[in-house]
mmCIF file of C-alpha atoms in Angstrom:
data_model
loop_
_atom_site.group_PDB
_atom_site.id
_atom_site.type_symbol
_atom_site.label_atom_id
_atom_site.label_comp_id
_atom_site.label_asym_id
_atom_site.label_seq_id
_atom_site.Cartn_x
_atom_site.Cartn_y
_atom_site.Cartn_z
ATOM 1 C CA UNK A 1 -29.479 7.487 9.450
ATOM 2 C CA UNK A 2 -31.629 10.393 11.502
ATOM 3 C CA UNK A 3 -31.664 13.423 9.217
ATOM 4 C CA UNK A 4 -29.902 16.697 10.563
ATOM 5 C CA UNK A 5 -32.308 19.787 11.322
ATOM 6 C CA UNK A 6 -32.086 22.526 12.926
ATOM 7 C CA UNK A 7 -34.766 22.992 16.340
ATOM 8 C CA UNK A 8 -37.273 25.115 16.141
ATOM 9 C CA UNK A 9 -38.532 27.751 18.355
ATOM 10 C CA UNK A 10 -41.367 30.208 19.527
ATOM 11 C CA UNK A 11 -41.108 33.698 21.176
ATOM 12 C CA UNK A 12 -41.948 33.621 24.792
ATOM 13 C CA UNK A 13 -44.764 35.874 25.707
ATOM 14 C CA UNK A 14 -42.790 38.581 28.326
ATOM 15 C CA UNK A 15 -45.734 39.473 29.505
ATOM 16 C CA UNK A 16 -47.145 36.382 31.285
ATOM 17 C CA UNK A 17 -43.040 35.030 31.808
ATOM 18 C CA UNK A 18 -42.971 34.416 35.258
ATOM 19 C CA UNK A 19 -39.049 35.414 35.043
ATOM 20 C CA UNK A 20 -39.504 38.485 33.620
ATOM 21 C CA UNK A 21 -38.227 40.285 36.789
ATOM 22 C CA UNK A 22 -35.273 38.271 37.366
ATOM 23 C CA UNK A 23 -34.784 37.353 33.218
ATOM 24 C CA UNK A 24 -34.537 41.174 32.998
ATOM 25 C CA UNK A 25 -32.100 41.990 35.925
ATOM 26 C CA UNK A 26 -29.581 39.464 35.027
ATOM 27 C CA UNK A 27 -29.539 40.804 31.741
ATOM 28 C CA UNK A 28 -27.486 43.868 33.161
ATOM 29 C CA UNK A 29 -24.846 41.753 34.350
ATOM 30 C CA UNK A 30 -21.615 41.687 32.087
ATOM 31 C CA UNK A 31 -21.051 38.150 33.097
ATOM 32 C CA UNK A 32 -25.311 36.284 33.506
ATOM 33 C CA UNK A 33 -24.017 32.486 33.876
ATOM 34 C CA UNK A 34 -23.628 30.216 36.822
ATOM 35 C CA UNK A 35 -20.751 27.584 36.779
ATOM 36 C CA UNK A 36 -20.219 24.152 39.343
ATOM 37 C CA UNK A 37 -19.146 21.245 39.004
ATOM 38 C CA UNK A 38 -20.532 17.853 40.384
ATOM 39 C CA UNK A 39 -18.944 14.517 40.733
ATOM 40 C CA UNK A 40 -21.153 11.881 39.363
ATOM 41 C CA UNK A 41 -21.260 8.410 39.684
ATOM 42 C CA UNK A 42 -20.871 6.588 36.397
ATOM 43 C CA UNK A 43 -20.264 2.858 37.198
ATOM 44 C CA UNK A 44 -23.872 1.608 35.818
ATOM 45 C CA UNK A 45 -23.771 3.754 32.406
ATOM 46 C CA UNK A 46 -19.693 2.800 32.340
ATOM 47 C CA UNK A 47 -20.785 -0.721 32.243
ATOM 48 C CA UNK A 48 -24.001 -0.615 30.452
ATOM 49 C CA UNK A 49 -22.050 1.376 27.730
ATOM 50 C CA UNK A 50 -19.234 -1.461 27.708
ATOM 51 C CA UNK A 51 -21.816 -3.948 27.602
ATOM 52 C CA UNK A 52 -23.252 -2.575 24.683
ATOM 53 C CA UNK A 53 -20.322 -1.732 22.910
ATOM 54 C CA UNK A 54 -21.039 2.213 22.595
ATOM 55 C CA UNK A 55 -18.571 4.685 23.330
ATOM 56 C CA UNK A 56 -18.779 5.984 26.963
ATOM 57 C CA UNK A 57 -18.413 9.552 25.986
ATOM 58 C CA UNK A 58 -20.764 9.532 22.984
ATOM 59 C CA UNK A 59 -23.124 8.129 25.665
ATOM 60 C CA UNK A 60 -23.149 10.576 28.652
ATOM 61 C CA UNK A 61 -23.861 13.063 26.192
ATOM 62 C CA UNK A 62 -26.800 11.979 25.203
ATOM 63 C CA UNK A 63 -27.999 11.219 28.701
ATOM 64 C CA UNK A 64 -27.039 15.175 29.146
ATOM 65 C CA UNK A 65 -29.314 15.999 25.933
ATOM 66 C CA UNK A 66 -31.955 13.731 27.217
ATOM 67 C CA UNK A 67 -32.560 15.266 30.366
ATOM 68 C CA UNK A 68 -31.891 18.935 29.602
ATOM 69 C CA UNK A 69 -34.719 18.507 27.134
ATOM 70 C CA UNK A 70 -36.945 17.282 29.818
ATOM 71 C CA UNK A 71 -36.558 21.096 31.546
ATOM 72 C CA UNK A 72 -38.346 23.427 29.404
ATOM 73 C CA UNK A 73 -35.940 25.922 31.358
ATOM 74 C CA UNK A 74 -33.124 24.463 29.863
ATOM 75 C CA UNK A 75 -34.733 25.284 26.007
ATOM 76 C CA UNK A 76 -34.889 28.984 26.924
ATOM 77 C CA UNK A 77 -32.768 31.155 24.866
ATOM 78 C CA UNK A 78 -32.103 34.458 23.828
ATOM 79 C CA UNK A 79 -31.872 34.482 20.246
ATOM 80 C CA UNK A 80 -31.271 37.732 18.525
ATOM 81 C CA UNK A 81 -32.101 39.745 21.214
ATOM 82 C CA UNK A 82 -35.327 37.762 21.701
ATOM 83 C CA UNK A 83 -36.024 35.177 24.493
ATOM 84 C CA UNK A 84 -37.375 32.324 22.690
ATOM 85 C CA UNK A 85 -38.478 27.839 23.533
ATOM 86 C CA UNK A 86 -37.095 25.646 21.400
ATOM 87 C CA UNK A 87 -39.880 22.451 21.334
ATOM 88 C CA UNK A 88 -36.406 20.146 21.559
ATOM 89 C CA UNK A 89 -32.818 21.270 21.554
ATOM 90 C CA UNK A 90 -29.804 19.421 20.220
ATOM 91 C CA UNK A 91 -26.340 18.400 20.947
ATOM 92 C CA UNK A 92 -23.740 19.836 20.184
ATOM 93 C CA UNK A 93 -20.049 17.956 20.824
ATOM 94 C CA UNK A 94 -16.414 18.796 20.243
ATOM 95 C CA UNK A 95 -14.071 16.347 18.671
ATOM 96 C CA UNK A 96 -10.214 15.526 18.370
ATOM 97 C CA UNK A 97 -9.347 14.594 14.980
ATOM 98 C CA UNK A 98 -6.265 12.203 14.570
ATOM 99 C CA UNK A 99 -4.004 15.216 13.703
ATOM 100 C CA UNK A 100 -5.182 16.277 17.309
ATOM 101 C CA UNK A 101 -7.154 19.711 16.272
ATOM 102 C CA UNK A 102 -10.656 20.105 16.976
ATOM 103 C CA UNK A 103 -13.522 20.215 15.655
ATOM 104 C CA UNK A 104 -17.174 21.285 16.276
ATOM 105 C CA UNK A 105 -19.971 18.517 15.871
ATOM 106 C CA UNK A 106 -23.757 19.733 15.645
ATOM 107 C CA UNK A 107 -25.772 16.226 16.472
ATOM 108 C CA UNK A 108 -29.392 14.809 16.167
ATOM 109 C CA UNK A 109 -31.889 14.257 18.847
ATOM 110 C CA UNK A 110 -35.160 12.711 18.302
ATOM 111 C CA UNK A 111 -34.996 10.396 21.563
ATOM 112 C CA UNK A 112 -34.991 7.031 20.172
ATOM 113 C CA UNK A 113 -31.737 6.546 21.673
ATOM 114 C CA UNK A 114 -30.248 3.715 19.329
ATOM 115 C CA UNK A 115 -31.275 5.293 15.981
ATOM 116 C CA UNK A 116 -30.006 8.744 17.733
ATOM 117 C CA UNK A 117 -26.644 6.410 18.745
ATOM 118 C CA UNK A 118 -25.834 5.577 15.524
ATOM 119 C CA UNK A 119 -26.526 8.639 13.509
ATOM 120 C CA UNK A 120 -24.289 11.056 16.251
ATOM 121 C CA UNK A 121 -21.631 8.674 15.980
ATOM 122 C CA UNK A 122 -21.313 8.814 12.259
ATOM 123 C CA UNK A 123 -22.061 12.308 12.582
ATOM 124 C CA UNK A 124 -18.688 12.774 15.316
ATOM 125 C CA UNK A 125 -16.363 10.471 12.700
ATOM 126 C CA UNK A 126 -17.354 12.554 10.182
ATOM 127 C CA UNK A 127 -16.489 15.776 11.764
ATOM 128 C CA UNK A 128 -13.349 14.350 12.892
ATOM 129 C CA UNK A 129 -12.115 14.257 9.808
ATOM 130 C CA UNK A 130 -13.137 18.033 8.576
ATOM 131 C CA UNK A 131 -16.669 17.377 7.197
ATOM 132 C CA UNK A 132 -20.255 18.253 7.530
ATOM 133 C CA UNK A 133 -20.273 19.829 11.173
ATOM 134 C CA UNK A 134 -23.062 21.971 10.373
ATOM 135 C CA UNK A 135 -21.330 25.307 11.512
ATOM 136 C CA UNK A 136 -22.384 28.802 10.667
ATOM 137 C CA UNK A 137 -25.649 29.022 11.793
ATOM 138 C CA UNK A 138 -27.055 31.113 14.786
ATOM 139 C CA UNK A 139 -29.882 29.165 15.915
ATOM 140 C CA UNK A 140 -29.059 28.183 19.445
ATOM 141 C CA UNK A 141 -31.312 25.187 20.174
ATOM 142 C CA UNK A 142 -28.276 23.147 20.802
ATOM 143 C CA UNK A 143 -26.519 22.750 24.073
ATOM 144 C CA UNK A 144 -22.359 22.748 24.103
ATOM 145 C CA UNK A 145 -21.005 19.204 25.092
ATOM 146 C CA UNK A 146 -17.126 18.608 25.583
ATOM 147 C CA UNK A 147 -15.291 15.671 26.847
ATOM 148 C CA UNK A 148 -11.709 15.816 28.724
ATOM 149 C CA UNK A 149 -10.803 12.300 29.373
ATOM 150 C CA UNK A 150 -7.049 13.286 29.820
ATOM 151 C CA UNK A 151 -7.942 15.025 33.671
ATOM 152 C CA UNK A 152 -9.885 15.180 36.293
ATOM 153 C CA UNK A 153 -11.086 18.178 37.501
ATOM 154 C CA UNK A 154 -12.835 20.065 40.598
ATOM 155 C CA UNK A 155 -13.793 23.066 38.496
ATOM 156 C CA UNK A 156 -13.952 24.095 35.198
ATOM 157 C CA UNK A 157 -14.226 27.860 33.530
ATOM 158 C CA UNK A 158 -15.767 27.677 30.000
ATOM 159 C CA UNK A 159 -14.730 30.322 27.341
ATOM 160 C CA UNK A 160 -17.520 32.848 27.162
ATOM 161 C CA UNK A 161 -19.168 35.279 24.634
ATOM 162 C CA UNK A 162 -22.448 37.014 24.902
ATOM 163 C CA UNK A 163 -23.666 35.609 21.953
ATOM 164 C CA UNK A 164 -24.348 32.338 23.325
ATOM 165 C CA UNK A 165 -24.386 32.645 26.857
ATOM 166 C CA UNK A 166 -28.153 31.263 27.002
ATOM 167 C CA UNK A 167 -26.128 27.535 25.320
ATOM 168 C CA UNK A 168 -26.062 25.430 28.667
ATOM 169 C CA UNK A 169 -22.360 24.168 28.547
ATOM 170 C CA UNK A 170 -20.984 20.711 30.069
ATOM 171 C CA UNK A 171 -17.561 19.065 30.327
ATOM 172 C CA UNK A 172 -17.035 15.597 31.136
ATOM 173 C CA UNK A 173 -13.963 14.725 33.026
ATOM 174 C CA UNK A 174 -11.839 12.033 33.413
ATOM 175 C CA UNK A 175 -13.057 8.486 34.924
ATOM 176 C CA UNK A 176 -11.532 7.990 38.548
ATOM 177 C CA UNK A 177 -12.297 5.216 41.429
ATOM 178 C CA UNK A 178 -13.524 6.240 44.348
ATOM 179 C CA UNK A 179 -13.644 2.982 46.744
ATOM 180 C CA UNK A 180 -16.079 0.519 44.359
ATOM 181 C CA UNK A 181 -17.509 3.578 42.136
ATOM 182 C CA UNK A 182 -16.534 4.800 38.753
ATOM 183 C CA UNK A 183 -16.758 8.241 39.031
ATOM 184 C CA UNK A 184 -16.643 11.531 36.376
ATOM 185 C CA UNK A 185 -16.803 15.493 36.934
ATOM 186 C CA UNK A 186 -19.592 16.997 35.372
ATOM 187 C CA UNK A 187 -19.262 20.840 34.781
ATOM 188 C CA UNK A 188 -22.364 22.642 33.517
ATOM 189 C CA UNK A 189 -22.800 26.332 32.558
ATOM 190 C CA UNK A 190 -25.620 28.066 32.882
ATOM 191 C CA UNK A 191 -27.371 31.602 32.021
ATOM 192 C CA UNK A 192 -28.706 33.095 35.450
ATOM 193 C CA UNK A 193 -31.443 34.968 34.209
ATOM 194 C CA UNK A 194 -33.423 31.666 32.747
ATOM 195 C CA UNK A 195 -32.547 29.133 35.041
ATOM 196 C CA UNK A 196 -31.879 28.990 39.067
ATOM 197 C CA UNK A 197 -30.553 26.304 41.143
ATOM 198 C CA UNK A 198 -34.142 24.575 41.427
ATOM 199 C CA UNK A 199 -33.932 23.988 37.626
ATOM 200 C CA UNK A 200 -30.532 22.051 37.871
ATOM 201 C CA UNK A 201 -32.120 20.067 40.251
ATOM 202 C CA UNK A 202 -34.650 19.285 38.333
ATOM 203 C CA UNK A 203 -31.775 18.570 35.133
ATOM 204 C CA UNK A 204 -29.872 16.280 37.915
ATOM 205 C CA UNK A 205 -32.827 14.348 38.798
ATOM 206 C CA UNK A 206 -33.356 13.125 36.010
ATOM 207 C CA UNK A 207 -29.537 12.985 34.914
ATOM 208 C CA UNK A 208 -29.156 10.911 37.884
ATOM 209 C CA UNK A 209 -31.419 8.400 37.317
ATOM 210 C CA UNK A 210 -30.618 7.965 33.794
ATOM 211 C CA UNK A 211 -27.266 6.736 35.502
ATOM 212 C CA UNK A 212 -28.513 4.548 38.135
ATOM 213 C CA UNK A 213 -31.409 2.880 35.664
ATOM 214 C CA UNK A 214 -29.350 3.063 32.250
ATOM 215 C CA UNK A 215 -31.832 0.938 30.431
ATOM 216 C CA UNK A 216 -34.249 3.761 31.215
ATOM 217 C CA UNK A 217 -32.820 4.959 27.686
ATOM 218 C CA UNK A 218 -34.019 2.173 25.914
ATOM 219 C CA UNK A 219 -37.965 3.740 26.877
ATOM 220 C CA UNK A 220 -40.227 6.720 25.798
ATOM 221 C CA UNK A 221 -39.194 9.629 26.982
ATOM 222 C CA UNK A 222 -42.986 10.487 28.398
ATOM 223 C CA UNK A 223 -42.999 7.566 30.005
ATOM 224 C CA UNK A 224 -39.473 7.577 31.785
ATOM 225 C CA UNK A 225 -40.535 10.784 33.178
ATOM 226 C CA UNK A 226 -43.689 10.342 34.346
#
């Protein structure tokens, strides 16, 4: 099994951060983060994940942790009052347990995607059951990943704190037909002062073709996003 750590991360140099402008004016707003959600379709990682036998959820999440690390963007945060990279960031799920409370579920990333697989899902049955969630720690190279299969949804409001408003935050939604296509709302949270719309984009992008080209997880991640 993939060993647990923490990420690790540098101070970003303010003085040559091309965002300094607009890092610092967003900072004076009570509420910094951008929220949408997209409709995505999921028929190809649906079936690839079926064919495979992994659990569907389990899956999208680490297509989500795959691509957000390919945005250096994305690995901003503000960490104790310090904007800081993280060289990799981590996932971070919720999960039901069978007396239907939940629980919080830091996960591994080291992109070989069926070592990574394995380890997160003994990692989520674990936590499901009350244990080792790696909890109570402030380092925030993690992103936030929950899954609502009971509903579909056209929008989605996260709970927010200051604290970890820099965390990108998705929700998966509910699977739905639309004609032939599978389909699943993405939401996605975002802190406005270290990412704009072009940097979502660039997340989707590659998001997107992780769906289309599944298989593309079973490759390096350099060479996937060349």
């Amino acid at each position: 099994m993939t060993a647990f750590e923490w990420p690790v991360a540098a101070p970003i140099d303010l003085s040559t951060y091309p965002r300094r402008d607009l890092y610092e004016h967003f900072l004076t707003f009570e509420i910094p983060v951008a929220t949408r959600t997209l409709q995505l379709d999921i028929t190809e990682l649906q079936s690839y994940a079926k064919g495979h036998g992994y659990r569907f959820s389990l899956t999208m999440g680490m297509v989500i942790t795959r691509a957000v690390n390919h945005v250096p963007e994305l690995r901003h945060r503000i960490q104790d009052g310090v904007l800081v990279e993280f060289k990799k960031v981590i996932p971070s799920f919720t999960i039901l347990s069978e007396d239907k409370l939940l629980y919080f579920s830091k996960g591994v990333f080291t992109d070989n995607f069926v070592e990574d697989y394995a380890a997160n899902l003994e990692i989520l049955e674990r936590a499901a059951k009350g244990l080792e969630q790696n909890v109570g720690s402030g380092n925030q190279g993690q992103i936030f990943i929950t899954n609502n299969p009971w509903n579909s949804f056209t929008s989605l409001q996260f709970p927010y704190t200051s604290k970890f408003a820099s965390v990108p935050v998705f929700g998966i939604g509910k699977m739905y037909k639309d004609g032939a296509a599978t389909k699943a709302a993405l939401a996605l949270q975002n802190h406005h002062g270290l990412t704009d719309g072009y940097h979502i984009g660039h997340f989707l992008h590659h998001l997107e073709r992780h769906l289309k080209d599944p298989s593309l997880l079973e490759r390096p991640f350099a060479s996937t996003f060349a």
